[in-house]
Amino acid sequence: MEDVLRPLIVFCGTIALTVVAGLLFDRLMRFYARRRPDTRLPLLLRRVRLPLQVLLGAVALHATYPLAELELRQDAVIRNVLATMAIMAAVWLVIRAADAVADNTLSAYAQRTRDVARVRQLRTQLGLVRRIVTSVLVVTTAAVAILLLFPGLRTLGTSLLASAGVIGIIAGVAAQSTLSNLMAGLQIAFGDSVKIGDTVVVEGEMGTVEEITLAFLTVRIWDDRRLTMPVSYFNSQPYENWSRGGSQLTGTVYLHLDHSTPVPLLREHLHEYLRERPDWDGRSWNLLVTDSAPTNIVVRAAMSAADSDDVWTLRCAVREELLNWLGRNHPYSLPKISTSISGMPDEEQLMALTGASENGHRN
Protein backbone atom coordinates (compact mmCIF):
# COMPACT_ATOMS: atom_id res chain seq x y z
CA MET A 1 0.00 0.00 0.00
CA GLU A 2 2.86 2.32 0.85
CA ASP A 3 4.38 1.70 -2.58
CA VAL A 4 1.24 3.21 -4.10
CA LEU A 5 0.52 6.03 -1.62
CA ARG A 6 4.05 7.46 -1.56
CA PRO A 7 4.28 8.15 -5.33
CA LEU A 8 0.67 9.35 -5.38
CA ILE A 9 1.25 11.82 -2.52
CA VAL A 10 4.49 13.08 -4.05
CA PHE A 11 3.06 13.61 -7.55
CA CYS A 12 -0.33 15.01 -6.46
CA GLY A 13 1.30 17.33 -3.94
CA THR A 14 3.77 18.60 -6.54
CA ILE A 15 1.03 19.24 -9.09
CA ALA A 16 -1.15 20.97 -6.49
CA LEU A 17 1.70 23.27 -5.47
CA THR A 18 2.32 24.07 -9.14
CA VAL A 19 -1.32 25.01 -9.74
CA VAL A 20 -1.39 27.16 -6.59
CA ALA A 21 1.82 28.93 -7.65
CA GLY A 22 0.28 29.72 -11.04
CA LEU A 23 -2.88 31.12 -9.44
CA LEU A 24 -0.85 33.24 -7.02
CA PHE A 25 1.21 34.62 -9.92
CA ASP A 26 -1.97 35.51 -11.82
CA ARG A 27 -3.45 37.25 -8.76
CA LEU A 28 -0.20 39.15 -8.24
CA MET A 29 -0.23 40.40 -11.85
CA ARG A 30 -3.86 41.53 -11.52
CA PHE A 31 -3.07 43.37 -8.30
CA TYR A 32 -0.07 45.06 -9.88
CA ALA A 33 -2.18 46.04 -12.92
CA ARG A 34 -4.70 47.79 -10.66
CA ARG A 35 -1.90 49.61 -8.85
CA ARG A 36 -0.23 50.67 -12.12
CA PRO A 37 -2.96 51.52 -14.66
CA ASP A 38 -0.43 53.47 -16.74
CA THR A 39 1.23 50.29 -18.05
CA ARG A 40 -0.09 47.15 -19.77
CA LEU A 41 2.88 45.00 -18.81
CA PRO A 42 1.27 43.20 -15.81
CA LEU A 43 -1.74 42.18 -17.87
CA LEU A 44 0.49 41.06 -20.73
CA LEU A 45 2.68 39.05 -18.35
CA ARG A 46 -0.35 36.93 -17.48
CA ARG A 47 0.45 35.09 -20.73
CA VAL A 48 3.40 33.40 -19.01
CA ARG A 49 1.19 31.66 -16.44
CA LEU A 50 0.88 28.37 -18.35
CA PRO A 51 4.59 28.00 -19.30
CA LEU A 52 5.49 29.02 -15.73
CA GLN A 53 3.29 26.25 -14.32
CA VAL A 54 4.78 23.70 -16.74
CA LEU A 55 8.30 24.79 -15.79
CA LEU A 56 7.63 24.66 -12.06
CA GLY A 57 5.86 21.32 -12.41
CA ALA A 58 8.66 19.74 -14.43
CA VAL A 59 11.37 21.04 -12.09
CA ALA A 60 9.43 20.00 -8.99
CA LEU A 61 8.72 16.51 -10.34
CA HIS A 62 12.36 16.10 -11.36
CA ALA A 63 13.47 17.13 -7.86
CA THR A 64 10.92 15.04 -5.94
CA TYR A 65 11.11 11.98 -8.16
CA PRO A 66 13.58 10.18 -5.85
CA LEU A 67 11.15 10.65 -2.94
CA ALA A 68 8.59 8.52 -4.76
CA GLU A 69 10.98 5.54 -4.60
CA LEU A 70 9.49 3.90 -7.69
CA GLU A 71 12.77 2.15 -8.60
CA LEU A 72 11.76 1.48 -12.19
CA ARG A 73 14.05 0.43 -15.00
CA GLN A 74 13.11 3.56 -16.88
CA ASP A 75 13.99 5.96 -14.04
CA ALA A 76 16.80 7.56 -16.03
CA VAL A 77 14.58 7.98 -19.09
CA ILE A 78 11.77 9.52 -17.01
CA ARG A 79 14.13 12.00 -15.37
CA ASN A 80 15.59 12.90 -18.77
CA VAL A 81 12.10 13.53 -20.10
CA LEU A 82 11.27 15.74 -17.10
CA ALA A 83 14.51 17.67 -17.59
CA THR A 84 13.71 18.12 -21.28
CA MET A 85 10.24 19.38 -20.39
CA ALA A 86 11.79 21.87 -17.97
CA ILE A 87 14.16 23.19 -20.63
CA MET A 88 11.38 23.49 -23.22
CA ALA A 89 9.11 25.20 -20.70
CA ALA A 90 11.88 27.66 -19.82
CA VAL A 91 12.28 28.59 -23.48
CA TRP A 92 8.50 28.89 -23.82
CA LEU A 93 8.46 31.15 -20.76
CA VAL A 94 11.22 33.36 -22.15
CA ILE A 95 9.44 33.69 -25.50
CA ARG A 96 6.11 34.59 -23.87
CA ALA A 97 7.80 37.13 -21.57
CA ALA A 98 9.67 38.68 -24.50
CA ASP A 99 6.41 38.95 -26.45
CA ALA A 100 4.76 40.71 -23.51
CA VAL A 101 7.64 43.17 -23.16
CA ALA A 102 7.66 43.84 -26.92
CA ASP A 103 3.90 44.45 -27.04
CA ASN A 104 4.13 46.77 -24.03
CA THR A 105 7.01 48.68 -25.62
CA LEU A 106 5.08 49.09 -28.88
CA SER A 107 1.93 50.23 -27.05
CA ALA A 108 3.83 52.75 -24.92
CA TYR A 109 5.65 54.12 -27.96
CA ALA A 110 2.39 54.46 -29.90
CA GLN A 111 0.92 56.51 -27.07
CA ARG A 112 3.94 58.81 -26.89
CA THR A 113 4.19 59.67 -30.58
CA ARG A 114 1.83 60.64 -33.37
CA ASP A 115 4.17 59.50 -36.12
CA VAL A 116 2.30 56.52 -37.55
CA ALA A 117 5.20 55.60 -39.81
CA ARG A 118 7.59 55.20 -36.86
CA VAL A 119 5.06 53.03 -35.03
CA ARG A 120 4.69 50.79 -38.08
CA GLN A 121 8.45 50.53 -38.46
CA LEU A 122 8.92 49.53 -34.81
CA ARG A 123 6.11 46.99 -35.11
CA THR A 124 7.73 45.44 -38.19
CA GLN A 125 11.17 45.28 -36.57
CA LEU A 126 9.86 43.76 -33.35
CA GLY A 127 7.89 41.15 -35.27
CA LEU A 128 10.85 39.98 -37.34
CA VAL A 129 13.27 40.04 -34.40
CA ARG A 130 10.75 38.03 -32.38
CA ARG A 131 10.56 35.36 -35.08
CA ILE A 132 14.33 35.16 -35.44
CA VAL A 133 14.90 34.87 -31.69
CA THR A 134 12.15 32.27 -31.37
CA SER A 135 13.60 30.14 -34.16
CA VAL A 136 17.12 30.32 -32.73
CA LEU A 137 15.94 29.47 -29.21
CA VAL A 138 13.86 26.50 -30.35
CA VAL A 139 16.61 24.99 -32.50
CA THR A 140 19.33 25.59 -29.91
CA THR A 141 17.23 24.17 -27.08
CA ALA A 142 16.37 21.06 -29.09
CA ALA A 143 20.05 20.50 -29.91
CA VAL A 144 21.16 21.00 -26.29
CA ALA A 145 18.43 18.69 -25.01
CA ILE A 146 19.46 15.95 -27.42
CA LEU A 147 23.19 16.26 -26.78
CA LEU A 148 23.10 16.67 -23.00
CA LEU A 149 20.15 14.61 -21.87
CA PHE A 150 20.47 11.59 -24.16
CA PRO A 151 24.03 10.24 -24.00
CA GLY A 152 23.30 7.64 -26.67
CA LEU A 153 22.88 10.39 -29.24
CA ARG A 154 26.07 12.29 -28.39
CA THR A 155 28.06 10.38 -30.99
CA LEU A 156 25.50 11.27 -33.62
CA GLY A 157 25.53 14.92 -32.53
CA THR A 158 29.32 15.03 -32.61
CA SER A 159 29.45 13.60 -36.12
CA LEU A 160 26.82 16.07 -37.28
CA LEU A 161 28.77 18.97 -35.82
CA ALA A 162 31.99 17.66 -37.40
CA SER A 163 30.36 17.61 -40.84
CA ALA A 164 28.70 20.99 -40.37
CA GLY A 165 31.00 22.60 -42.93
CA VAL A 166 29.99 20.24 -45.74
CA ILE A 167 26.34 20.38 -44.74
CA GLY A 168 26.48 24.18 -44.65
CA ILE A 169 27.84 24.34 -48.21
CA ILE A 170 25.22 21.93 -49.50
CA ALA A 171 22.43 23.72 -47.64
CA GLY A 172 23.63 27.09 -48.90
CA VAL A 173 23.46 25.94 -52.52
CA ALA A 174 20.11 24.17 -52.10
CA ALA A 175 18.44 26.96 -50.12
CA GLN A 176 19.54 30.06 -51.98
CA SER A 177 15.98 31.37 -52.28
CA THR A 178 15.28 30.78 -48.59
CA LEU A 179 18.46 32.54 -47.53
CA SER A 180 17.76 35.44 -49.90
CA ASN A 181 14.27 35.80 -48.42
CA LEU A 182 15.75 35.75 -44.92
CA MET A 183 18.24 38.51 -45.77
CA ALA A 184 15.51 40.45 -47.57
CA GLY A 185 13.32 40.22 -44.47
CA LEU A 186 16.09 41.69 -42.34
CA GLN A 187 16.65 44.45 -44.88
CA ILE A 188 12.95 45.31 -44.91
CA ALA A 189 12.76 45.31 -41.11
CA PHE A 190 15.67 47.69 -40.63
CA GLY A 191 15.73 49.43 -44.02
CA ASP A 192 12.31 51.09 -43.69
CA SER A 193 11.26 50.34 -47.28
CA VAL A 194 7.91 48.75 -46.38
CA LYS A 195 6.21 48.27 -43.00
CA ILE A 196 3.17 46.53 -41.58
CA GLY A 197 0.16 48.75 -42.22
CA ASP A 198 1.58 50.43 -45.34
CA THR A 199 -0.64 50.82 -48.39
CA VAL A 200 1.12 49.35 -51.44
CA VAL A 201 0.37 48.60 -55.08
CA VAL A 202 1.89 45.28 -56.15
CA GLU A 203 1.27 43.50 -59.46
CA GLY A 204 -1.56 45.93 -60.20
CA GLU A 205 -3.31 45.21 -56.89
CA MET A 206 -3.65 47.80 -54.11
CA GLY A 207 -3.78 46.65 -50.51
CA THR A 208 -2.40 46.94 -46.99
CA VAL A 209 0.65 45.06 -45.72
CA GLU A 210 -0.82 42.71 -43.14
CA GLU A 211 2.09 40.45 -42.14
CA ILE A 212 5.84 40.24 -42.74
CA THR A 213 7.60 36.98 -41.95
CA LEU A 214 11.13 35.77 -42.60
CA ALA A 215 10.09 34.31 -45.95
CA PHE A 216 6.81 35.84 -47.12
CA LEU A 217 4.91 39.12 -47.06
CA THR A 218 1.10 39.18 -47.05
CA VAL A 219 -0.89 42.04 -48.57
CA ARG A 220 -4.60 42.33 -47.75
CA ILE A 221 -6.31 43.61 -50.91
CA TRP A 222 -9.32 45.93 -50.75
CA ASP A 223 -11.75 43.04 -51.38
CA ASP A 224 -10.24 41.05 -48.45
CA ARG A 225 -8.20 38.74 -50.66
CA ARG A 226 -4.64 37.99 -49.48
CA LEU A 227 -1.71 38.38 -51.85
CA THR A 228 1.27 36.41 -50.53
CA MET A 229 4.66 37.14 -52.08
CA PRO A 230 8.28 36.29 -51.23
CA VAL A 231 10.01 39.00 -49.24
CA SER A 232 12.83 39.14 -51.79
CA TYR A 233 10.35 40.54 -54.34
CA PHE A 234 10.31 43.88 -52.53
CA ASN A 235 14.09 44.21 -52.86
CA SER A 236 14.25 43.32 -56.55
CA GLN A 237 11.02 44.57 -58.18
CA PRO A 238 9.45 48.06 -58.32
CA TYR A 239 6.26 48.67 -56.36
CA GLU A 240 4.25 51.63 -55.09
CA ASN A 241 4.22 52.48 -51.39
CA TRP A 242 1.54 55.09 -50.74
CA SER A 243 2.51 55.36 -47.06
CA ARG A 244 6.18 56.08 -47.67
CA GLY A 245 7.17 59.55 -46.44
CA GLY A 246 3.87 60.16 -44.65
CA SER A 247 0.26 59.05 -44.91
CA GLN A 248 -1.09 62.19 -46.65
CA LEU A 249 -1.99 61.71 -50.32
CA THR A 250 -3.44 63.63 -53.24
CA GLY A 251 -6.04 61.85 -55.33
CA THR A 252 -7.02 62.61 -58.93
CA VAL A 253 -10.20 62.12 -60.94
CA TYR A 254 -10.21 62.34 -64.76
CA LEU A 255 -13.39 63.18 -66.68
CA HIS A 256 -13.83 63.09 -70.48
CA LEU A 257 -16.30 65.88 -71.30
CA ASP A 258 -17.64 67.89 -74.20
CA HIS A 259 -15.98 71.11 -75.38
CA SER A 260 -19.01 73.12 -74.22
CA THR A 261 -18.48 72.17 -70.56
CA PRO A 262 -18.63 75.21 -68.21
CA VAL A 263 -15.27 74.56 -66.55
CA PRO A 264 -15.38 77.58 -64.17
CA LEU A 265 -18.78 76.51 -62.83
CA LEU A 266 -17.58 72.93 -62.48
CA ARG A 267 -14.49 74.14 -60.59
CA GLU A 268 -16.64 76.22 -58.23
CA HIS A 269 -19.00 73.30 -57.55
CA LEU A 270 -16.04 71.01 -56.80
CA HIS A 271 -14.74 73.44 -54.17
CA GLU A 272 -18.18 73.73 -52.55
CA TYR A 273 -18.57 69.96 -52.49
CA LEU A 274 -15.13 69.39 -50.95
CA ARG A 275 -15.93 71.78 -48.09
CA GLU A 276 -18.74 69.44 -47.03
CA ARG A 277 -16.63 66.28 -47.17
CA PRO A 278 -15.05 65.16 -43.84
CA ASP A 279 -12.44 63.07 -45.67
CA TRP A 280 -10.95 66.15 -47.41
CA ASP A 281 -8.14 67.44 -45.21
CA GLY A 282 -8.25 70.95 -46.69
CA ARG A 283 -4.60 71.03 -47.83
CA SER A 284 -5.08 71.40 -51.59
CA TRP A 285 -7.48 71.03 -54.51
CA ASN A 286 -7.76 72.08 -58.15
CA LEU A 287 -9.62 71.41 -61.38
CA LEU A 288 -7.77 71.82 -64.69
CA VAL A 289 -8.27 70.98 -68.36
CA THR A 290 -5.28 68.73 -68.97
CA ASP A 291 -5.92 67.65 -72.57
CA SER A 292 -8.06 68.41 -75.60
CA ALA A 293 -9.06 66.26 -78.59
CA PRO A 294 -11.32 66.88 -81.58
CA THR A 295 -14.17 65.08 -79.83
CA ASN A 296 -13.71 65.90 -76.14
CA ILE A 297 -11.64 67.51 -73.41
CA VAL A 298 -10.00 65.87 -70.37
CA VAL A 299 -10.67 67.52 -67.01
CA ARG A 300 -8.57 66.58 -63.99
CA ALA A 301 -9.86 67.15 -60.45
CA ALA A 302 -7.28 66.81 -57.64
CA MET A 303 -7.96 66.74 -53.91
CA SER A 304 -5.89 65.86 -50.84
CA ALA A 305 -6.72 63.49 -47.98
CA ALA A 306 -5.17 62.28 -44.74
CA ASP A 307 -4.49 58.68 -45.80
CA SER A 308 -5.03 56.15 -48.56
CA ASP A 309 -8.46 55.03 -47.33
CA ASP A 310 -9.79 58.60 -47.29
CA VAL A 311 -8.32 59.47 -50.67
CA TRP A 312 -9.92 56.42 -52.29
CA THR A 313 -13.33 57.22 -50.80
CA LEU A 314 -12.99 60.88 -51.77
CA ARG A 315 -12.04 60.09 -55.38
CA CYS A 316 -15.07 57.85 -55.84
CA ALA A 317 -17.40 60.41 -54.24
CA VAL A 318 -16.05 63.34 -56.31
CA ARG A 319 -16.30 61.39 -59.57
CA GLU A 320 -19.92 60.48 -58.86
CA GLU A 321 -20.86 64.00 -57.70
CA LEU A 322 -19.36 65.81 -60.70
CA LEU A 323 -21.02 63.49 -63.20
CA ASN A 324 -24.40 63.79 -61.44
CA TRP A 325 -24.11 67.59 -61.25
CA LEU A 326 -23.30 67.87 -64.94
CA GLY A 327 -26.14 65.52 -65.84
CA ARG A 328 -28.66 67.60 -63.85
CA ASN A 329 -27.51 71.10 -64.76
CA HIS A 330 -25.45 70.84 -67.95
CA PRO A 331 -26.35 67.61 -69.76
CA TYR A 332 -24.80 68.87 -73.00
CA SER A 333 -21.41 68.74 -71.26
CA LEU A 334 -21.35 64.96 -71.19
CA PRO A 335 -19.53 63.32 -74.11
CA LYS A 336 -21.66 62.33 -77.11
CA ILE A 337 -21.13 59.42 -79.46
CA SER A 338 -22.87 59.62 -82.85
CA THR A 339 -24.86 56.50 -83.65
CA SER A 340 -26.15 57.50 -87.18
CA ILE A 341 -24.50 58.57 -90.43
CA SER A 342 -25.35 62.17 -91.34
CA GLY A 343 -25.20 63.91 -94.75
CA MET A 344 -26.21 60.85 -96.82
CA PRO A 345 -28.82 61.33 -99.59
CA ASP A 346 -32.29 59.94 -99.08
CA GLU A 347 -33.88 57.26 -101.30
CA GLU A 348 -35.34 59.62 -103.97
CA GLN A 349 -32.05 61.47 -104.37
CA LEU A 350 -30.20 58.18 -104.64
CA MET A 351 -32.58 56.95 -107.42
CA ALA A 352 -32.24 60.24 -109.30
CA LEU A 353 -28.48 60.08 -109.15
CA THR A 354 -28.54 56.46 -110.31
CA GLY A 355 -30.82 57.34 -113.26
CA ALA A 356 -28.66 60.27 -114.32
CA SER A 357 -25.62 58.06 -114.27
CA GLU A 358 -27.28 55.45 -116.50
CA ASN A 359 -28.40 58.11 -119.04
CA GLY A 360 -24.91 59.45 -119.20
CA HIS A 361 -23.54 56.03 -120.08
CA ARG A 362 -26.15 55.52 -122.86
CA ASN A 363 -25.36 58.84 -124.48
Tab-separated table of C-alpha atoms in Angstrom, residues 102-248:
chain	number	residue	atom	x	y	z
A	102	ALA	CA	7.663	43.841	-26.918
A	103	ASP	CA	3.904	44.454	-27.040
A	104	ASN	CA	4.126	46.767	-24.033
A	105	THR	CA	7.012	48.681	-25.621
A	106	LEU	CA	5.079	49.092	-28.875
A	107	SER	CA	1.933	50.226	-27.052
A	108	ALA	CA	3.828	52.745	-24.924
A	109	TYR	CA	5.649	54.118	-27.963
A	110	ALA	CA	2.386	54.458	-29.901
A	111	GLN	CA	0.916	56.508	-27.067
A	112	ARG	CA	3.942	58.811	-26.885
A	113	THR	CA	4.195	59.668	-30.581
A	114	ARG	CA	1.830	60.641	-33.374
A	115	ASP	CA	4.175	59.495	-36.124
A	116	VAL	CA	2.301	56.519	-37.552
A	117	ALA	CA	5.201	55.600	-39.813
A	118	ARG	CA	7.586	55.197	-36.865
A	119	VAL	CA	5.064	53.026	-35.026
A	120	ARG	CA	4.688	50.788	-38.083
A	121	GLN	CA	8.451	50.535	-38.461
A	122	LEU	CA	8.917	49.529	-34.811
A	123	ARG	CA	6.106	46.986	-35.114
A	124	THR	CA	7.730	45.440	-38.191
A	125	GLN	CA	11.168	45.283	-36.567
A	126	LEU	CA	9.861	43.765	-33.347
A	127	GLY	CA	7.888	41.153	-35.275
A	128	LEU	CA	10.847	39.983	-37.336
A	129	VAL	CA	13.275	40.037	-34.397
A	130	ARG	CA	10.750	38.031	-32.378
A	131	ARG	CA	10.560	35.359	-35.078
A	132	ILE	CA	14.331	35.160	-35.435
A	133	VAL	CA	14.900	34.873	-31.685
A	134	THR	CA	12.147	32.274	-31.366
A	135	SER	CA	13.600	30.139	-34.160
A	136	VAL	CA	17.118	30.319	-32.730
A	137	LEU	CA	15.941	29.471	-29.206
A	138	VAL	CA	13.858	26.503	-30.352
A	139	VAL	CA	16.607	24.993	-32.499
A	140	THR	CA	19.326	25.592	-29.907
A	141	THR	CA	17.226	24.167	-27.084
A	142	ALA	CA	16.373	21.061	-29.086
A	143	ALA	CA	20.047	20.499	-29.910
A	144	VAL	CA	21.162	20.996	-26.294
A	145	ALA	CA	18.435	18.689	-25.009
A	146	ILE	CA	19.463	15.947	-27.424
A	147	LEU	CA	23.194	16.256	-26.779
A	148	LEU	CA	23.105	16.675	-22.999
A	149	LEU	CA	20.153	14.609	-21.870
A	150	PHE	CA	20.473	11.594	-24.156
A	151	PRO	CA	24.032	10.237	-24.003
A	152	GLY	CA	23.299	7.642	-26.669
A	153	LEU	CA	22.885	10.395	-29.238
A	154	ARG	CA	26.074	12.293	-28.389
A	155	THR	CA	28.058	10.379	-30.986
A	156	LEU	CA	25.498	11.274	-33.616
A	157	GLY	CA	25.530	14.916	-32.535
A	158	THR	CA	29.318	15.033	-32.610
A	159	SER	CA	29.451	13.597	-36.115
A	160	LEU	CA	26.818	16.070	-37.284
A	161	LEU	CA	28.774	18.969	-35.815
A	162	ALA	CA	31.991	17.663	-37.399
A	163	SER	CA	30.362	17.610	-40.839
A	164	ALA	CA	28.698	20.992	-40.372
A	165	GLY	CA	30.996	22.605	-42.934
A	166	VAL	CA	29.985	20.242	-45.736
A	167	ILE	CA	26.337	20.379	-44.739
A	168	GLY	CA	26.485	24.177	-44.648
A	169	ILE	CA	27.841	24.343	-48.207
A	170	ILE	CA	25.217	21.927	-49.499
A	171	ALA	CA	22.426	23.721	-47.637
A	172	GLY	CA	23.629	27.092	-48.905
A	173	VAL	CA	23.460	25.937	-52.517
A	174	ALA	CA	20.107	24.173	-52.103
A	175	ALA	CA	18.439	26.959	-50.115
A	176	GLN	CA	19.536	30.061	-51.979
A	177	SER	CA	15.976	31.373	-52.283
A	178	THR	CA	15.276	30.778	-48.594
A	179	LEU	CA	18.464	32.541	-47.530
A	180	SER	CA	17.761	35.435	-49.900
A	181	ASN	CA	14.270	35.802	-48.419
A	182	LEU	CA	15.752	35.754	-44.918
A	183	MET	CA	18.237	38.506	-45.767
A	184	ALA	CA	15.509	40.451	-47.569
A	185	GLY	CA	13.317	40.216	-44.472
A	186	LEU	CA	16.086	41.685	-42.337
A	187	GLN	CA	16.649	44.452	-44.883
A	188	ILE	CA	12.947	45.306	-44.905
A	189	ALA	CA	12.762	45.305	-41.106
A	190	PHE	CA	15.666	47.695	-40.630
A	191	GLY	CA	15.730	49.431	-44.017
A	192	ASP	CA	12.309	51.094	-43.692
A	193	SER	CA	11.263	50.337	-47.278
A	194	VAL	CA	7.915	48.745	-46.376
A	195	LYS	CA	6.212	48.270	-43.005
A	196	ILE	CA	3.174	46.530	-41.578
A	197	GLY	CA	0.159	48.748	-42.217
A	198	ASP	CA	1.578	50.434	-45.338
A	199	THR	CA	-0.645	50.816	-48.393
A	200	VAL	CA	1.121	49.352	-51.436
A	201	VAL	CA	0.368	48.596	-55.084
A	202	VAL	CA	1.893	45.281	-56.151
A	203	GLU	CA	1.268	43.503	-59.464
A	204	GLY	CA	-1.555	45.933	-60.201
A	205	GLU	CA	-3.310	45.210	-56.890
A	206	MET	CA	-3.652	47.798	-54.111
A	207	GLY	CA	-3.783	46.645	-50.511
A	208	THR	CA	-2.402	46.942	-46.991
A	209	VAL	CA	0.651	45.057	-45.724
A	210	GLU	CA	-0.820	42.712	-43.142
A	211	GLU	CA	2.088	40.451	-42.145
A	212	ILE	CA	5.838	40.237	-42.740
A	213	THR	CA	7.604	36.978	-41.954
A	214	LEU	CA	11.135	35.773	-42.596
A	215	ALA	CA	10.087	34.305	-45.951
A	216	PHE	CA	6.809	35.841	-47.122
A	217	LEU	CA	4.906	39.118	-47.055
A	218	THR	CA	1.102	39.176	-47.047
A	219	VAL	CA	-0.894	42.036	-48.566
A	220	ARG	CA	-4.596	42.331	-47.751
A	221	ILE	CA	-6.311	43.608	-50.908
A	222	TRP	CA	-9.319	45.933	-50.751
A	223	ASP	CA	-11.747	43.041	-51.381
A	224	ASP	CA	-10.243	41.050	-48.446
A	225	ARG	CA	-8.196	38.737	-50.657
A	226	ARG	CA	-4.644	37.989	-49.478
A	227	LEU	CA	-1.714	38.378	-51.851
A	228	THR	CA	1.272	36.414	-50.527
A	229	MET	CA	4.658	37.140	-52.082
A	230	PRO	CA	8.278	36.288	-51.232
A	231	VAL	CA	10.005	38.997	-49.242
A	232	SER	CA	12.831	39.143	-51.786
A	233	TYR	CA	10.354	40.543	-54.343
A	234	PHE	CA	10.310	43.879	-52.525
A	235	ASN	CA	14.092	44.210	-52.857
A	236	SER	CA	14.254	43.324	-56.548
A	237	GLN	CA	11.019	44.574	-58.181
A	238	PRO	CA	9.450	48.057	-58.318
A	239	TYR	CA	6.263	48.667	-56.361
A	240	GLU	CA	4.251	51.626	-55.091
A	241	ASN	CA	4.220	52.482	-51.386
A	242	TRP	CA	1.544	55.088	-50.740
A	243	SER	CA	2.511	55.365	-47.060
A	244	ARG	CA	6.177	56.085	-47.668
A	245	GLY	CA	7.167	59.546	-46.435
A	246	GLY	CA	3.866	60.156	-44.654
A	247	SER	CA	0.256	59.048	-44.912
A	248	GLN	CA	-1.086	62.193	-46.651
